Structure formats: C-alpha cells, structure tokens
Coordinates of C-alpha atoms and ligand atoms in Angstrom, one line a residue:
X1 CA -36.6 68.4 -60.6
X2 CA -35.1 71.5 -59.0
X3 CA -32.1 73.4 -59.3
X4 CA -30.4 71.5 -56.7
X5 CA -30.7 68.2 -58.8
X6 CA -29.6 70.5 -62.0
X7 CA -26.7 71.5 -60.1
X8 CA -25.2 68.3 -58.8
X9 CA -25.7 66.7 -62.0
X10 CA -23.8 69.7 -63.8
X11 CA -20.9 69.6 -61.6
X12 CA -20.7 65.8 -61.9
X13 CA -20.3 66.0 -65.2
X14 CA -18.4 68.7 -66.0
X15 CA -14.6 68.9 -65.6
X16 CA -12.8 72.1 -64.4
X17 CA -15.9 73.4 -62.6
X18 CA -16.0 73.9 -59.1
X19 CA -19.2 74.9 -56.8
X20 CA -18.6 77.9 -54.7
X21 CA -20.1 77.2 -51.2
X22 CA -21.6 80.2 -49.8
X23 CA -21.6 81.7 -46.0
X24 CA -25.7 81.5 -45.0
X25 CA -27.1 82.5 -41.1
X26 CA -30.3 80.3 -42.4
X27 CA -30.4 77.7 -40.3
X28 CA -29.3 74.4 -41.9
X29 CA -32.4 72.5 -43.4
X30 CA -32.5 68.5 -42.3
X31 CA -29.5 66.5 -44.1
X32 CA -27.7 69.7 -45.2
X33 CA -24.2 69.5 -44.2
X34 CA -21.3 72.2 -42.8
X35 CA -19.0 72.9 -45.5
X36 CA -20.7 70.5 -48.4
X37 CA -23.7 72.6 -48.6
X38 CA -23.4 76.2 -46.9
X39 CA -21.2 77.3 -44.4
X40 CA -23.7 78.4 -41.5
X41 CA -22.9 80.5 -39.5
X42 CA -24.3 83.1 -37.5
X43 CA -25.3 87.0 -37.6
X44 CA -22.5 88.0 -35.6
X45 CA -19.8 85.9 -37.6
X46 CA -21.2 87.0 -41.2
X47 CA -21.1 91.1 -40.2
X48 CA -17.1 90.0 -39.1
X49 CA -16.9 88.0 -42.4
X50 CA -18.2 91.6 -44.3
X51 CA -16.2 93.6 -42.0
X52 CA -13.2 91.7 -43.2
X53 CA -14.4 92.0 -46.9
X54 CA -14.3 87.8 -47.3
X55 CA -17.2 88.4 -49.5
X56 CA -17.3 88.8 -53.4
X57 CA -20.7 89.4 -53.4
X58 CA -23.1 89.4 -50.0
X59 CA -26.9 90.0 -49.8
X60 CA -30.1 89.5 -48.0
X61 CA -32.8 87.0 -49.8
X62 CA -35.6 86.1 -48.1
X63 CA -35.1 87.1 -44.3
X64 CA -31.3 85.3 -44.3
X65 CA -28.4 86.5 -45.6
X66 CA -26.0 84.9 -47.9
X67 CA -22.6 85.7 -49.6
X68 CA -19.6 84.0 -51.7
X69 CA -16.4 83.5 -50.0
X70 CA -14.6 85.7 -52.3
X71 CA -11.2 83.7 -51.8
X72 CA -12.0 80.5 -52.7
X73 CA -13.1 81.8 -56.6
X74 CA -10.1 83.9 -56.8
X75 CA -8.4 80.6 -56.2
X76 CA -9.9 78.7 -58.7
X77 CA -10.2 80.8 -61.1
X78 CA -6.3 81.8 -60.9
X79 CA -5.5 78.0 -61.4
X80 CA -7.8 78.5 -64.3
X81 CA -10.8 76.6 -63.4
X82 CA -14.3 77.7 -63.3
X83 CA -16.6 78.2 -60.2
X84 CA -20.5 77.4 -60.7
X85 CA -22.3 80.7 -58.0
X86 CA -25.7 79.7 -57.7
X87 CA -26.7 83.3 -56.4
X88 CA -29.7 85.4 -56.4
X89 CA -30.2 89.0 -58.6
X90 CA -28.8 90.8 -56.1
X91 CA -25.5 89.1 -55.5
X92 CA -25.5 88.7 -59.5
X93 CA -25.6 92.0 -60.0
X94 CA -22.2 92.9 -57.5
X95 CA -20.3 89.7 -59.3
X96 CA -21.1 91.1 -62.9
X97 CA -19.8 94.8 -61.9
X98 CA -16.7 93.2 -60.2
X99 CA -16.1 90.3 -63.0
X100 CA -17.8 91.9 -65.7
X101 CA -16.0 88.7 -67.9
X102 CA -18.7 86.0 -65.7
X103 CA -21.4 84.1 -67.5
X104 CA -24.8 84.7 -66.1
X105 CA -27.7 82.0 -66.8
X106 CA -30.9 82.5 -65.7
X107 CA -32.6 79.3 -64.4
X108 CA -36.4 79.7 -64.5
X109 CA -38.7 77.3 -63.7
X110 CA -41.4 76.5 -66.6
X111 CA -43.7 78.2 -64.6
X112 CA -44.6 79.8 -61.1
X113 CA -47.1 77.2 -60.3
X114 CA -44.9 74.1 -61.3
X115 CA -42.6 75.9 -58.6
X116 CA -44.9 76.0 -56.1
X117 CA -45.3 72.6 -56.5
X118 CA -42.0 71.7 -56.5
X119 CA -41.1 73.8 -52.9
X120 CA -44.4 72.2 -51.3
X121 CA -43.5 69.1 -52.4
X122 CA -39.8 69.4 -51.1
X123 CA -41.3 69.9 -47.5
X124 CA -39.1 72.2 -46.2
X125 CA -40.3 75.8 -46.8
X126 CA -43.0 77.1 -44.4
X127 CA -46.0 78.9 -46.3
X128 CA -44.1 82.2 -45.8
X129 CA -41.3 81.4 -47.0
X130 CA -42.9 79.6 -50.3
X131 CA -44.9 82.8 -51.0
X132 CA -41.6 84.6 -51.0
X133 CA -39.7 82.7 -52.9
X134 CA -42.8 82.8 -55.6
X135 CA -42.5 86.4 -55.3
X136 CA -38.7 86.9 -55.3
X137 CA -38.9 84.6 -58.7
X138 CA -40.7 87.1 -60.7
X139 CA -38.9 89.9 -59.0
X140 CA -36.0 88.3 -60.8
X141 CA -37.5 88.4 -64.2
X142 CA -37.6 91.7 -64.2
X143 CA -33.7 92.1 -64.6
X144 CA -33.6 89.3 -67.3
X145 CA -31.6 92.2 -69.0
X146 CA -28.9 91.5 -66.7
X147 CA -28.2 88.3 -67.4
X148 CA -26.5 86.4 -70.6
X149 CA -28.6 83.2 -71.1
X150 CA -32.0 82.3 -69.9
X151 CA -32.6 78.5 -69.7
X152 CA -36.0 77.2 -68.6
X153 CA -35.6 74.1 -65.8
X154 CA -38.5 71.9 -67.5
X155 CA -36.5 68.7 -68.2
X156 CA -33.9 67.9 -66.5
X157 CA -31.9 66.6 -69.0
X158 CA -32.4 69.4 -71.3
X159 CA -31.7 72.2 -68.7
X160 CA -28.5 70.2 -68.9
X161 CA -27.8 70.2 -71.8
X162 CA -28.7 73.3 -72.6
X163 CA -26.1 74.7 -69.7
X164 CA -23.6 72.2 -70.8
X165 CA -23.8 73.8 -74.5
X166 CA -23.1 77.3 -72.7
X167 CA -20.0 76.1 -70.8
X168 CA -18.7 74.7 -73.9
X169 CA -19.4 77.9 -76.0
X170 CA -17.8 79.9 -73.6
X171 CA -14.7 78.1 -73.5
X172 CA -14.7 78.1 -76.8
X173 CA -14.5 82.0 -77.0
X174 CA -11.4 83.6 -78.5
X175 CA -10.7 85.4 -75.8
X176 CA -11.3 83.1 -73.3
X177 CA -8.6 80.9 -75.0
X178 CA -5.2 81.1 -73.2
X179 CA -3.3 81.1 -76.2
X180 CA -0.6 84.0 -75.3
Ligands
5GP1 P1 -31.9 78.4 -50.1 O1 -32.2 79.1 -48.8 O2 -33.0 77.8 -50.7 O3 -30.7 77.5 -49.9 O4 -31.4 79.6 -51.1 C1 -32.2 80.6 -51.5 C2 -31.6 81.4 -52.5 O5 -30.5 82.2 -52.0 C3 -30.9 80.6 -53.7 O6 -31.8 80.2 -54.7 C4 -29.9 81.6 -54.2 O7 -30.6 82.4 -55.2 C5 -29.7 82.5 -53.0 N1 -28.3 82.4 -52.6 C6 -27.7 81.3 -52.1 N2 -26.4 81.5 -51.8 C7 -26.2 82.8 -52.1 C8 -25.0 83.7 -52.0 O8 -23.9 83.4 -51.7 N3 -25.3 85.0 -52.4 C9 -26.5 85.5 -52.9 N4 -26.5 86.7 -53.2 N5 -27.5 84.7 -53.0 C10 -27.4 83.4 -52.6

C-alpha cells in the first residue's frame, strides 16, 4: 500500500486535520478529481498563481510543477487545526524556513524495489516517469537531516500508527498547548 492509502486512512481517522490540496499543471491521472485531489491547472494559471504569491511553498518535481495554496493553511491553522502537506524535499524545505514550528515525517518506502513495484503495479506512471520517481526517492534521503521523524511505509497499519503516535506527541508538547 502506498502513500495515498496511508493518507486517506490518516485523515479519516484523525480529528482536527485537514489535507491541503495542492495547485499541479500534471495532467489529471484517470479517476482523479478537480478540487478533491489537485487543483489542475495550467502553466499559464500557476506562473499568475506565483505572481500573486498564493503559494506557501511552489516547486518543480518530476517535469510538473506543484505548490500549496498558501491561504487555505493559514486558515486552518488560525482556527487551530492542523493541515496534512504531502510535499516533496524541495517544497519541505521553503515550509520549514517559513513555519519553522511544522512537523516533518519522512515516508519511505521499505525499499526502492518494493516501490517500483508498487508504481508499476499502480499502472499509471510511464517508464520515465517511474525511473524518476526511483531516483527523486533517494535524492530525498539525502536531506533526512531535514526532516523530524522518518517512518518506513511497510505495513500499513503500522505506518499508521506510527504517524498517529507523532500527531499525538506533538499535540501533546508544552508549547504547542494553548494554555495562555
Ligand atoms: P504525483 O504526481 O504522484 O501526484 O505527486 C508526485 C509528488 O509531488 C508527490 O509525492 C509529492 O512529493 C509532490 N507534491 C505534490 N504536491 C506538491 C506540492 O504542493 N508541493 C511540492 N513541493 N510537492 C508536491
């Protein structure tokens, strides 16, 4: 199972925590949905959407390029809720100098070849676009530095419980307790 099934199950069972849908000009994959999954839009509507600084975070993964929608987390996380980013190292990087106070988990999968197996299976990536996403994967290890918590995606249930225990934790935190 993927980080799309570890996110859906997260989200559904975690209170307070909202998923931040990002701006993409990848073209939508079969059964992705406007609004639920990315907002897609094109070049020329993303440089306006940079132009007019909607962005918390923006970069180019792959040969697309993605960004938050920097008023929507401001939103939420005014009315005190939490927003789940699932973002690459790049746009982690621009949300952890801006919100230096964010929690960032690194989801690896137990290995490059059970990932592999997973994106062939899933159908949707050309052979291209597999071997980048291999590549981008170790890439990413490289700045485990960065990040606060490393979780490997093996089991499914223990991914989510391991990121549930996180969440938790973090509430937990003196100073992330609203007490004065
Ligand atoms: P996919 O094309 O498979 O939907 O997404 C590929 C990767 O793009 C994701 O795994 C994630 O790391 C990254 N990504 C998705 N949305 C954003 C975003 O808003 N900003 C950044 N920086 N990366 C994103």
């Amino acid at each position: 199972m993927g980080k799309g099934t570890l996110k859906k199950a997260l989200l559904n069972q975690t209170r307070d925590l909202n998923l931040s849908i990002s701006a993409t000009t990848r073209a939508a994959r079969p059964g992705e949905v406007h609004g639920q999954h990315y907002f897609f839009v094109d070049q020329v509507r993303f440089r306006e959407m940079i132009e007019e600084d909607a962005f918390l975070e923006w970069a180019q993964v792959y040969s697309n390029l993605y960004g938050t929608p920097r008023e929507f987390v401001l939103n939420h996380l005014q009315q005190g809720r939490d927003v789940l980013l699932e973002i690459d190292i790049q746009g982690a990087l621009q949300v952890k100098e801006k919100m230096p106070s964010g929690v960032f988990i690194f989801i690896y999968p137990p290995n490059l070849k059970e990932l592999a197996f997973r994106l062939v299976s899933r159908g949707q990536d050309s052979k291209d676009s597999i071997e980048a996403r291999l590549a981008a994967c170790e890439n990413e290890l490289k700045h485990i530095d960065y990040y606060d918590y490393l979780v490997v995606n093996d089991k499914i249930d223990r991914a989510l419980q391991k990121i549930t225990a996180i969440i938790i934790a973090e509430r937990c935190k003196i100073k992330n307790l609203n007490m004065r």
